[in-house]
mmCIF file of C-alpha atoms in Angstrom:
data_model
loop_
_atom_site.group_PDB
_atom_site.id
_atom_site.type_symbol
_atom_site.label_atom_id
_atom_site.label_comp_id
_atom_site.label_asym_id
_atom_site.label_seq_id
_atom_site.Cartn_x
_atom_site.Cartn_y
_atom_site.Cartn_z
ATOM 1 C CA UNK A 1 104.742 100.805 207.474
ATOM 2 C CA UNK A 2 103.569 104.301 207.429
ATOM 3 C CA UNK A 3 106.153 107.241 206.122
ATOM 4 C CA UNK A 4 105.954 110.661 206.475
ATOM 5 C CA UNK A 5 105.380 112.811 203.726
ATOM 6 C CA UNK A 6 108.301 115.289 205.421
ATOM 7 C CA UNK A 7 110.782 112.344 205.623
ATOM 8 C CA UNK A 8 111.108 112.471 201.338
ATOM 9 C CA UNK A 9 114.044 114.194 199.341
ATOM 10 C CA UNK A 10 112.653 116.986 198.156
ATOM 11 C CA UNK A 11 114.752 119.835 196.474
ATOM 12 C CA UNK A 12 114.951 123.158 197.562
ATOM 13 C CA UNK A 13 112.679 125.470 195.556
ATOM 14 C CA UNK A 14 112.931 129.744 195.424
ATOM 15 C CA UNK A 15 109.892 131.722 195.998
ATOM 16 C CA UNK A 16 109.130 133.782 192.967
ATOM 17 C CA UNK A 17 108.006 137.569 194.564
ATOM 18 C CA UNK A 18 106.148 140.412 192.580
ATOM 19 C CA UNK A 19 109.582 141.628 191.847
ATOM 20 C CA UNK A 20 110.918 139.078 189.751
ATOM 21 C CA UNK A 21 108.010 138.321 187.983
ATOM 22 C CA UNK A 22 107.601 142.191 186.986
ATOM 23 C CA UNK A 23 110.954 142.312 186.054
ATOM 24 C CA UNK A 24 110.854 139.169 184.021
ATOM 25 C CA UNK A 25 107.691 140.267 182.232
ATOM 26 C CA UNK A 26 109.420 144.305 181.433
ATOM 27 C CA UNK A 27 111.997 141.811 180.074
ATOM 28 C CA UNK A 28 109.831 139.735 177.811
ATOM 29 C CA UNK A 29 108.002 143.165 176.608
ATOM 30 C CA UNK A 30 111.058 144.905 175.752
ATOM 31 C CA UNK A 31 112.490 142.050 173.648
ATOM 32 C CA UNK A 32 109.045 141.415 171.592
ATOM 33 C CA UNK A 33 109.441 145.497 171.093
ATOM 34 C CA UNK A 34 112.877 145.252 169.950
ATOM 35 C CA UNK A 35 111.231 142.506 167.462
ATOM 36 C CA UNK A 36 108.935 144.764 165.750
ATOM 37 C CA UNK A 37 111.314 147.402 165.667
ATOM 38 C CA UNK A 38 113.664 145.392 163.319
ATOM 39 C CA UNK A 39 110.499 143.983 161.225
ATOM 40 C CA UNK A 40 109.340 147.262 161.027
ATOM 41 C CA UNK A 41 112.943 148.631 159.495
ATOM 42 C CA UNK A 42 113.365 145.813 157.059
ATOM 43 C CA UNK A 43 109.887 146.593 155.412
ATOM 44 C CA UNK A 44 109.938 148.727 152.465
ATOM 45 C CA UNK A 45 108.142 152.308 152.530
ATOM 46 C CA UNK A 46 105.210 152.535 150.009
ATOM 47 C CA UNK A 47 106.092 155.106 147.035
ATOM 48 C CA UNK A 48 109.884 154.968 147.298
ATOM 49 C CA UNK A 49 111.793 152.287 145.605
ATOM 50 C CA UNK A 50 114.257 149.430 147.932
ATOM 51 C CA UNK A 51 117.488 150.042 147.908
ATOM 52 C CA UNK A 52 118.851 146.024 147.610
ATOM 53 C CA UNK A 53 122.301 146.583 148.178
ATOM 54 C CA UNK A 54 121.388 147.230 152.257
ATOM 55 C CA UNK A 55 118.064 146.323 152.926
ATOM 56 C CA UNK A 56 117.574 142.755 151.242
ATOM 57 C CA UNK A 57 120.665 141.368 152.931
ATOM 58 C CA UNK A 58 119.895 143.217 156.157
ATOM 59 C CA UNK A 59 116.759 141.250 155.984
ATOM 60 C CA UNK A 60 118.106 138.221 154.831
ATOM 61 C CA UNK A 61 120.341 138.080 158.290
ATOM 62 C CA UNK A 62 118.592 139.655 160.485
ATOM 63 C CA UNK A 63 115.496 137.098 159.619
ATOM 64 C CA UNK A 64 116.780 133.674 158.298
ATOM 65 C CA UNK A 65 120.168 134.476 160.275
ATOM 66 C CA UNK A 66 122.252 132.448 157.559
ATOM 67 C CA UNK A 67 123.886 134.436 154.428
ATOM 68 C CA UNK A 68 127.156 133.162 152.320
ATOM 69 C CA UNK A 69 128.576 135.956 150.787
ATOM 70 C CA UNK A 70 127.090 138.211 148.053
ATOM 71 C CA UNK A 71 124.712 135.182 146.510
ATOM 72 C CA UNK A 72 122.269 134.985 149.540
ATOM 73 C CA UNK A 73 118.820 135.107 147.435
ATOM 74 C CA UNK A 74 117.229 138.024 148.854
ATOM 75 C CA UNK A 75 113.931 136.447 149.255
ATOM 76 C CA UNK A 76 110.883 138.537 150.154
ATOM 77 C CA UNK A 77 109.112 137.265 153.524
ATOM 78 C CA UNK A 78 106.476 140.059 153.144
ATOM 79 C CA UNK A 79 102.876 138.364 153.891
ATOM 80 C CA UNK A 80 100.446 141.179 153.969
ATOM 81 C CA UNK A 81 100.717 141.338 149.949
ATOM 82 C CA UNK A 82 97.716 143.335 149.937
ATOM 83 C CA UNK A 83 99.164 146.448 152.095
ATOM 84 C CA UNK A 84 102.422 146.187 150.116
ATOM 85 C CA UNK A 85 100.662 145.681 146.650
ATOM 86 C CA UNK A 86 103.050 148.587 143.783
ATOM 87 C CA UNK A 87 105.820 146.248 145.306
ATOM 88 C CA UNK A 88 107.026 142.424 144.138
ATOM 89 C CA UNK A 89 109.210 140.174 145.033
ATOM 90 C CA UNK A 90 112.864 140.544 144.259
ATOM 91 C CA UNK A 91 115.601 138.686 142.847
ATOM 92 C CA UNK A 92 119.491 137.679 143.934
ATOM 93 C CA UNK A 93 121.809 141.077 144.895
ATOM 94 C CA UNK A 94 123.782 140.086 142.118
ATOM 95 C CA UNK A 95 121.658 140.299 139.097
ATOM 96 C CA UNK A 96 119.615 143.890 141.376
ATOM 97 C CA UNK A 97 123.010 145.255 140.865
ATOM 98 C CA UNK A 98 123.405 144.618 137.299
ATOM 99 C CA UNK A 99 119.764 145.934 136.580
ATOM 100 C CA UNK A 100 118.883 142.713 134.682
ATOM 101 C CA UNK A 101 116.666 141.154 136.993
ATOM 102 C CA UNK A 102 112.607 140.809 136.503
ATOM 103 C CA UNK A 103 111.789 141.549 140.007
ATOM 104 C CA UNK A 104 113.000 145.212 140.239
ATOM 105 C CA UNK A 105 110.153 146.861 141.605
ATOM 106 C CA UNK A 106 108.337 148.224 138.633
ATOM 107 C CA UNK A 107 107.717 151.202 140.625
ATOM 108 C CA UNK A 108 110.908 153.011 140.341
ATOM 109 C CA UNK A 109 111.913 155.996 139.237
ATOM 110 C CA UNK A 110 113.793 154.437 136.027
ATOM 111 C CA UNK A 111 112.368 155.824 132.802
ATOM 112 C CA UNK A 112 110.819 153.633 129.945
ATOM 113 C CA UNK A 113 113.385 153.688 127.169
ATOM 114 C CA UNK A 114 112.868 156.125 124.722
ATOM 115 C CA UNK A 115 113.799 154.396 121.281
ATOM 116 C CA UNK A 116 111.319 152.205 122.151
ATOM 117 C CA UNK A 117 108.653 151.854 118.789
ATOM 118 C CA UNK A 118 105.232 153.648 119.639
ATOM 119 C CA UNK A 119 103.272 150.322 120.119
ATOM 120 C CA UNK A 120 106.027 149.055 122.856
ATOM 121 C CA UNK A 121 105.261 152.175 124.440
ATOM 122 C CA UNK A 122 100.702 151.707 124.167
ATOM 123 C CA UNK A 123 101.445 147.687 125.984
ATOM 124 C CA UNK A 124 103.950 149.388 129.046
ATOM 125 C CA UNK A 125 100.466 152.554 129.275
ATOM 126 C CA UNK A 126 98.195 149.617 128.842
ATOM 127 C CA UNK A 127 100.522 147.844 131.351
ATOM 128 C CA UNK A 128 100.016 150.585 134.114
ATOM 129 C CA UNK A 129 96.045 150.619 133.282
ATOM 130 C CA UNK A 130 95.926 146.978 134.191
ATOM 131 C CA UNK A 131 98.251 147.075 137.282
ATOM 132 C CA UNK A 132 95.851 150.831 138.387
ATOM 133 C CA UNK A 133 92.814 148.306 138.255
ATOM 134 C CA UNK A 134 94.061 145.398 139.407
ATOM 135 C CA UNK A 135 98.087 144.678 140.454
ATOM 136 C CA UNK A 136 101.409 145.147 140.059
ATOM 137 C CA UNK A 137 101.921 141.743 141.568
ATOM 138 C CA UNK A 138 103.241 138.823 138.876
ATOM 139 C CA UNK A 139 103.429 141.723 136.157
ATOM 140 C CA UNK A 140 107.468 141.510 136.658
ATOM 141 C CA UNK A 141 108.446 139.234 133.694
ATOM 142 C CA UNK A 142 106.274 141.423 131.713
ATOM 143 C CA UNK A 143 107.436 144.307 132.291
ATOM 144 C CA UNK A 144 111.058 143.393 132.154
ATOM 145 C CA UNK A 145 109.896 141.880 128.502
ATOM 146 C CA UNK A 146 108.483 145.402 127.419
ATOM 147 C CA UNK A 147 111.450 147.095 128.280
ATOM 148 C CA UNK A 148 113.889 144.894 126.666
ATOM 149 C CA UNK A 149 111.846 144.186 123.293
ATOM 150 C CA UNK A 150 114.092 146.683 121.922
ATOM 151 C CA UNK A 151 117.524 145.775 122.569
ATOM 152 C CA UNK A 152 116.020 141.877 121.706
ATOM 153 C CA UNK A 153 114.568 143.909 117.873
ATOM 154 C CA UNK A 154 118.354 144.634 117.590
ATOM 155 C CA UNK A 155 120.181 141.251 117.625
ATOM 156 C CA UNK A 156 120.017 138.610 115.338
ATOM 157 C CA UNK A 157 119.030 135.384 116.718
ATOM 158 C CA UNK A 158 117.146 131.889 115.665
ATOM 159 C CA UNK A 159 114.308 132.958 118.165
ATOM 160 C CA UNK A 160 113.259 137.150 117.676
ATOM 161 C CA UNK A 161 109.653 137.837 117.949
ATOM 162 C CA UNK A 162 109.065 140.692 116.607
ATOM 163 C CA UNK A 163 105.746 142.654 119.390
ATOM 164 C CA UNK A 164 106.426 140.875 122.674
ATOM 165 C CA UNK A 165 108.774 138.705 123.983
ATOM 166 C CA UNK A 166 108.681 137.252 127.700
ATOM 167 C CA UNK A 167 112.248 137.060 129.765
ATOM 168 C CA UNK A 168 112.651 133.572 131.164
ATOM 169 C CA UNK A 169 110.410 131.224 129.520
ATOM 170 C CA UNK A 170 111.913 127.754 128.250
ATOM 171 C CA UNK A 171 111.628 127.795 124.384
ATOM 172 C CA UNK A 172 112.294 124.956 122.186
ATOM 173 C CA UNK A 173 110.916 124.942 118.255
ATOM 174 C CA UNK A 174 108.824 121.870 118.728
ATOM 175 C CA UNK A 175 107.155 121.137 121.980
ATOM 176 C CA UNK A 176 106.228 117.145 122.708
ATOM 177 C CA UNK A 177 102.717 116.326 123.589
ATOM 178 C CA UNK A 178 102.554 116.312 127.355
ATOM 179 C CA UNK A 179 102.407 120.480 126.928
ATOM 180 C CA UNK A 180 99.380 120.218 126.433
ATOM 181 C CA UNK A 181 98.214 116.778 126.639
ATOM 182 C CA UNK A 182 94.226 117.450 127.009
ATOM 183 C CA UNK A 183 93.694 120.059 124.019
ATOM 184 C CA UNK A 184 95.789 117.564 121.788
ATOM 185 C CA UNK A 185 93.395 115.001 122.702
ATOM 186 C CA UNK A 186 90.398 116.818 121.830
ATOM 187 C CA UNK A 187 91.623 118.019 118.562
ATOM 188 C CA UNK A 188 92.849 114.456 117.683
ATOM 189 C CA UNK A 189 89.530 112.282 118.787
ATOM 190 C CA UNK A 190 87.283 115.322 116.607
ATOM 191 C CA UNK A 191 89.516 115.356 113.457
ATOM 192 C CA UNK A 192 86.674 112.949 111.462
ATOM 193 C CA UNK A 193 83.952 116.044 112.120
ATOM 194 C CA UNK A 194 86.693 118.907 111.518
ATOM 195 C CA UNK A 195 87.882 117.004 108.427
ATOM 196 C CA UNK A 196 84.027 116.808 107.393
ATOM 197 C CA UNK A 197 83.492 120.243 107.643
ATOM 198 C CA UNK A 198 86.664 121.402 105.983
ATOM 199 C CA UNK A 199 85.347 119.664 103.147
ATOM 200 C CA UNK A 200 81.893 121.099 103.070
ATOM 201 C CA UNK A 201 83.478 124.716 102.926
ATOM 202 C CA UNK A 202 86.713 123.845 100.663
ATOM 203 C CA UNK A 203 83.891 122.663 97.781
ATOM 204 C CA UNK A 204 81.535 125.685 98.473
ATOM 205 C CA UNK A 205 84.428 127.514 96.726
ATOM 206 C CA UNK A 206 87.825 129.397 98.094
ATOM 207 C CA UNK A 207 86.448 133.066 97.505
ATOM 208 C CA UNK A 208 85.270 135.924 100.200
ATOM 209 C CA UNK A 209 81.934 135.354 99.642
ATOM 210 C CA UNK A 210 82.666 132.104 101.127
ATOM 211 C CA UNK A 211 84.269 133.282 104.115
ATOM 212 C CA UNK A 212 88.119 133.029 102.661
ATOM 213 C CA UNK A 213 90.668 135.188 102.918
ATOM 214 C CA UNK A 214 94.191 136.139 102.791
ATOM 215 C CA UNK A 215 94.225 135.195 98.842
ATOM 216 C CA UNK A 216 97.567 135.404 97.443
ATOM 217 C CA UNK A 217 99.333 134.793 94.285
ATOM 218 C CA UNK A 218 101.433 131.664 96.500
ATOM 219 C CA UNK A 219 97.752 129.886 96.669
ATOM 220 C CA UNK A 220 97.599 130.929 100.602
ATOM 221 C CA UNK A 221 94.244 130.659 101.280
ATOM 222 C CA UNK A 222 92.575 131.298 105.479
ATOM 223 C CA UNK A 223 89.080 129.692 106.520
ATOM 224 C CA UNK A 224 88.990 132.036 109.565
ATOM 225 C CA UNK A 225 87.205 130.763 112.501
ATOM 226 C CA UNK A 226 88.643 133.279 114.923
ATOM 227 C CA UNK A 227 91.080 136.074 113.899
ATOM 228 C CA UNK A 228 92.738 138.411 116.224
ATOM 229 C CA UNK A 229 90.982 137.286 119.050
ATOM 230 C CA UNK A 230 87.658 137.950 117.538
ATOM 231 C CA UNK A 231 85.156 134.829 116.636
ATOM 232 C CA UNK A 232 84.161 134.982 112.606
ATOM 233 C CA UNK A 233 80.429 134.731 113.241
ATOM 234 C CA UNK A 234 79.501 133.010 109.701
ATOM 235 C CA UNK A 235 81.805 130.843 109.685
ATOM 236 C CA UNK A 236 81.508 129.837 113.121
ATOM 237 C CA UNK A 237 77.994 128.800 112.213
ATOM 238 C CA UNK A 238 79.852 127.063 109.004
ATOM 239 C CA UNK A 239 81.362 124.505 111.285
ATOM 240 C CA UNK A 240 79.187 124.207 114.479
ATOM 241 C CA UNK A 241 81.647 120.890 115.732
ATOM 242 C CA UNK A 242 84.716 122.732 114.957
ATOM 243 C CA UNK A 243 83.406 125.265 116.770
ATOM 244 C CA UNK A 244 82.374 123.424 119.895
ATOM 245 C CA UNK A 245 85.621 121.914 119.696
ATOM 246 C CA UNK A 246 87.644 124.824 119.643
ATOM 247 C CA UNK A 247 85.768 126.102 122.984
ATOM 248 C CA UNK A 248 86.005 123.128 125.111
ATOM 249 C CA UNK A 249 89.955 123.775 124.997
ATOM 250 C CA UNK A 250 91.383 124.802 128.308
ATOM 251 C CA UNK A 251 94.410 126.810 126.704
ATOM 252 C CA UNK A 252 92.608 128.229 123.578
ATOM 253 C CA UNK A 253 93.724 131.761 122.756
ATOM 254 C CA UNK A 254 90.562 133.495 122.215
ATOM 255 C CA UNK A 255 90.741 136.552 123.892
ATOM 256 C CA UNK A 256 92.825 138.463 122.662
ATOM 257 C CA UNK A 257 94.869 139.488 119.605
ATOM 258 C CA UNK A 258 97.263 137.255 120.096
ATOM 259 C CA UNK A 259 95.239 133.953 119.119
ATOM 260 C CA UNK A 260 93.509 132.352 116.330
ATOM 261 C CA UNK A 261 92.553 129.343 114.620
ATOM 262 C CA UNK A 262 91.170 128.355 110.946
ATOM 263 C CA UNK A 263 91.849 126.300 108.420
ATOM 264 C CA UNK A 264 95.259 127.487 106.244
ATOM 265 C CA UNK A 265 95.420 125.422 103.023
ATOM 266 C CA UNK A 266 98.741 126.193 101.067
ATOM 267 C CA UNK A 267 98.795 124.716 97.036
ATOM 268 C CA UNK A 268 101.531 122.680 95.637
ATOM 269 C CA UNK A 269 104.901 124.998 94.918
ATOM 270 C CA UNK A 270 104.368 127.162 97.295
ATOM 271 C CA UNK A 271 106.622 128.588 99.807
ATOM 272 C CA UNK A 272 106.243 130.730 102.845
ATOM 273 C CA UNK A 273 109.999 132.264 103.400
ATOM 274 C CA UNK A 274 111.729 132.901 107.152
ATOM 275 C CA UNK A 275 109.406 134.829 109.258
ATOM 276 C CA UNK A 276 109.037 135.589 113.163
ATOM 277 C CA UNK A 277 105.913 135.153 114.866
ATOM 278 C CA UNK A 278 104.557 138.378 117.613
ATOM 279 C CA UNK A 279 105.247 136.402 120.887
ATOM 280 C CA UNK A 280 107.037 133.671 122.813
ATOM 281 C CA UNK A 281 103.842 133.521 124.989
ATOM 282 C CA UNK A 282 102.011 130.975 122.801
ATOM 283 C CA UNK A 283 102.186 128.223 121.104
ATOM 284 C CA UNK A 284 100.747 126.847 117.725
ATOM 285 C CA UNK A 285 99.284 123.775 117.215
ATOM 286 C CA UNK A 286 98.755 122.123 113.728
ATOM 287 C CA UNK A 287 96.146 119.469 112.788
ATOM 288 C CA UNK A 288 96.798 117.468 109.972
ATOM 289 C CA UNK A 289 93.797 117.252 107.872
ATOM 290 C CA UNK A 290 95.346 116.917 104.272
ATOM 291 C CA UNK A 291 98.824 116.480 103.947
ATOM 292 C CA UNK A 292 100.506 115.157 100.855
ATOM 293 C CA UNK A 293 104.284 114.193 100.621
ATOM 294 C CA UNK A 294 106.842 116.880 100.151
ATOM 295 C CA UNK A 295 105.767 119.125 102.755
ATOM 296 C CA UNK A 296 107.568 120.147 105.386
ATOM 297 C CA UNK A 297 107.862 122.921 108.165
ATOM 298 C CA UNK A 298 110.858 123.675 109.646
ATOM 299 C CA UNK A 299 111.538 125.703 112.658
ATOM 300 C CA UNK A 300 114.829 126.823 114.335
ATOM 301 C CA UNK A 301 116.405 124.552 112.026
ATOM 302 C CA UNK A 302 114.823 121.304 112.713
ATOM 303 C CA UNK A 303 112.275 120.223 110.473
ATOM 304 C CA UNK A 304 109.125 118.309 110.984
ATOM 305 C CA UNK A 305 106.164 116.954 108.811
ATOM 306 C CA UNK A 306 102.528 116.915 108.988
ATOM 307 C CA UNK A 307 100.666 114.186 109.644
ATOM 308 C CA UNK A 308 96.513 113.670 109.131
ATOM 309 C CA UNK A 309 94.781 113.659 112.585
ATOM 310 C CA UNK A 310 97.938 113.843 114.422
ATOM 311 C CA UNK A 311 98.481 117.629 116.261
ATOM 312 C CA UNK A 312 102.289 119.190 116.170
ATOM 313 C CA UNK A 313 102.853 121.587 118.867
ATOM 314 C CA UNK A 314 105.485 124.423 117.981
ATOM 315 C CA UNK A 315 106.699 127.599 118.941
ATOM 316 C CA UNK A 316 106.844 130.152 115.809
ATOM 317 C CA UNK A 317 108.682 132.998 117.810
ATOM 318 C CA UNK A 318 111.671 130.813 116.692
ATOM 319 C CA UNK A 319 112.845 131.026 112.529
ATOM 320 C CA UNK A 320 110.032 129.623 110.672
ATOM 321 C CA UNK A 321 109.907 128.358 107.045
ATOM 322 C CA UNK A 322 106.848 126.137 105.458
ATOM 323 C CA UNK A 323 107.053 124.435 101.914
ATOM 324 C CA UNK A 324 104.812 122.541 99.879
ATOM 325 C CA UNK A 325 107.093 120.991 97.371
ATOM 326 C CA UNK A 326 104.810 118.410 95.987
ATOM 327 C CA UNK A 327 103.017 118.008 92.499
ATOM 328 C CA UNK A 328 100.585 120.114 91.341
ATOM 329 C CA UNK A 329 97.796 116.928 91.088
ATOM 330 C CA UNK A 330 99.020 116.198 94.915
ATOM 331 C CA UNK A 331 96.254 118.764 96.021
ATOM 332 C CA UNK A 332 96.826 121.046 98.702
ATOM 333 C CA UNK A 333 98.107 120.831 101.938
ATOM 334 C CA UNK A 334 95.607 121.855 104.599
ATOM 335 C CA UNK A 335 95.655 121.788 108.588
ATOM 336 C CA UNK A 336 93.579 123.514 111.335
ATOM 337 C CA UNK A 337 95.574 125.678 113.441
ATOM 338 C CA UNK A 338 94.778 126.255 116.716
ATOM 339 C CA UNK A 339 96.967 129.369 118.944
ATOM 340 C CA UNK A 340 97.157 127.796 122.829
ATOM 341 C CA UNK A 341 99.134 129.431 125.751
ATOM 342 C CA UNK A 342 102.666 128.603 126.405
ATOM 343 C CA UNK A 343 102.592 126.350 129.363
ATOM 344 C CA UNK A 344 104.799 128.725 131.084
ATOM 345 C CA UNK A 345 102.959 131.755 131.175
ATOM 346 C CA UNK A 346 101.321 132.184 134.314
ATOM 347 C CA UNK A 347 97.464 132.894 134.887
ATOM 348 C CA UNK A 348 98.078 136.111 135.997
ATOM 349 C CA UNK A 349 100.085 137.068 133.477
ATOM 350 C CA UNK A 350 97.737 135.716 130.719
ATOM 351 C CA UNK A 351 95.076 137.346 132.334
ATOM 352 C CA UNK A 352 97.294 141.327 132.205
ATOM 353 C CA UNK A 353 98.165 139.800 128.158
ATOM 354 C CA UNK A 354 94.203 139.631 127.910
ATOM 355 C CA UNK A 355 93.908 143.059 128.860
ATOM 356 C CA UNK A 356 97.138 144.901 127.134
ATOM 357 C CA UNK A 357 96.054 143.213 123.748
ATOM 358 C CA UNK A 358 92.525 143.321 123.711
ATOM 359 C CA UNK A 359 91.487 142.615 120.164
ATOM 360 C CA UNK A 360 89.457 145.616 118.235
ATOM 361 C CA UNK A 361 86.446 144.653 118.095
#
């Protein structure tokens, strides 16, 4: 049987005229312009500090639609970072009201502490020069650390680097091997060659003509391969295998004055008193070469002993004491010290610190 199409129960429809379609388009255009206006009012004006108490909360409400009390995280959602280079992300509003957030815009009108030391002011000027050449992006922690160095120096704490402290860096006196597994395995694998080269330079005699430095009545001596970020060419030529091993490390600090490497010798009966390292942005790796009994390293109140052919990874910004209480016939304690980057220092921060602590050639 044939069924014609006009017998099917089709729903009624309304034809859209030109006037209705035009009204719909105008409505969509108005909504788009309103959205652009709201987005534009939330962006910071270049050259002006950001008022976090008003703009950041309004930005969170308008963009995410959810905000509970005053604990909302005012996260920056700017996608055009190149156009807004002078500005960086912001912490929570609570921290910013207290003035302690390390992500406070670094181009605000707050002055650098007048009571800061000459060295801190010099570092701050170097940071400003670095930002002028490159960017402020990622410099929040460094900026905060320079401003708070004065307050840190006045405190009596177990961790107090005397030159530069990077805030919000997780620190413990001794780090596990996993923090720098690759570099530790490379050093331990080359232990026989490193020990042989030390014995060769040790047998030539400990004096300045042979490349040794830091001689003292406490039987301390250092055979530097890198000193304050500068390669000691004569000594490196005497220890080619050790030099190549250093260059194969991924996190060795060899581009600024915070880094060094070399053979450290400590004679029997010597005790190096309580001291702090210059910064918490590095870790010291000690490869044991000759470790007589009764040699001890106490960092942050935690004692450890060296072991021949194995590495100790420590943060020397903690209060530390080194001692060799063995008898005179036991011989000196010898380690290879290598300065490595702290694993929680970002790549951009490492580049800025290389610029700020450029070695004096």
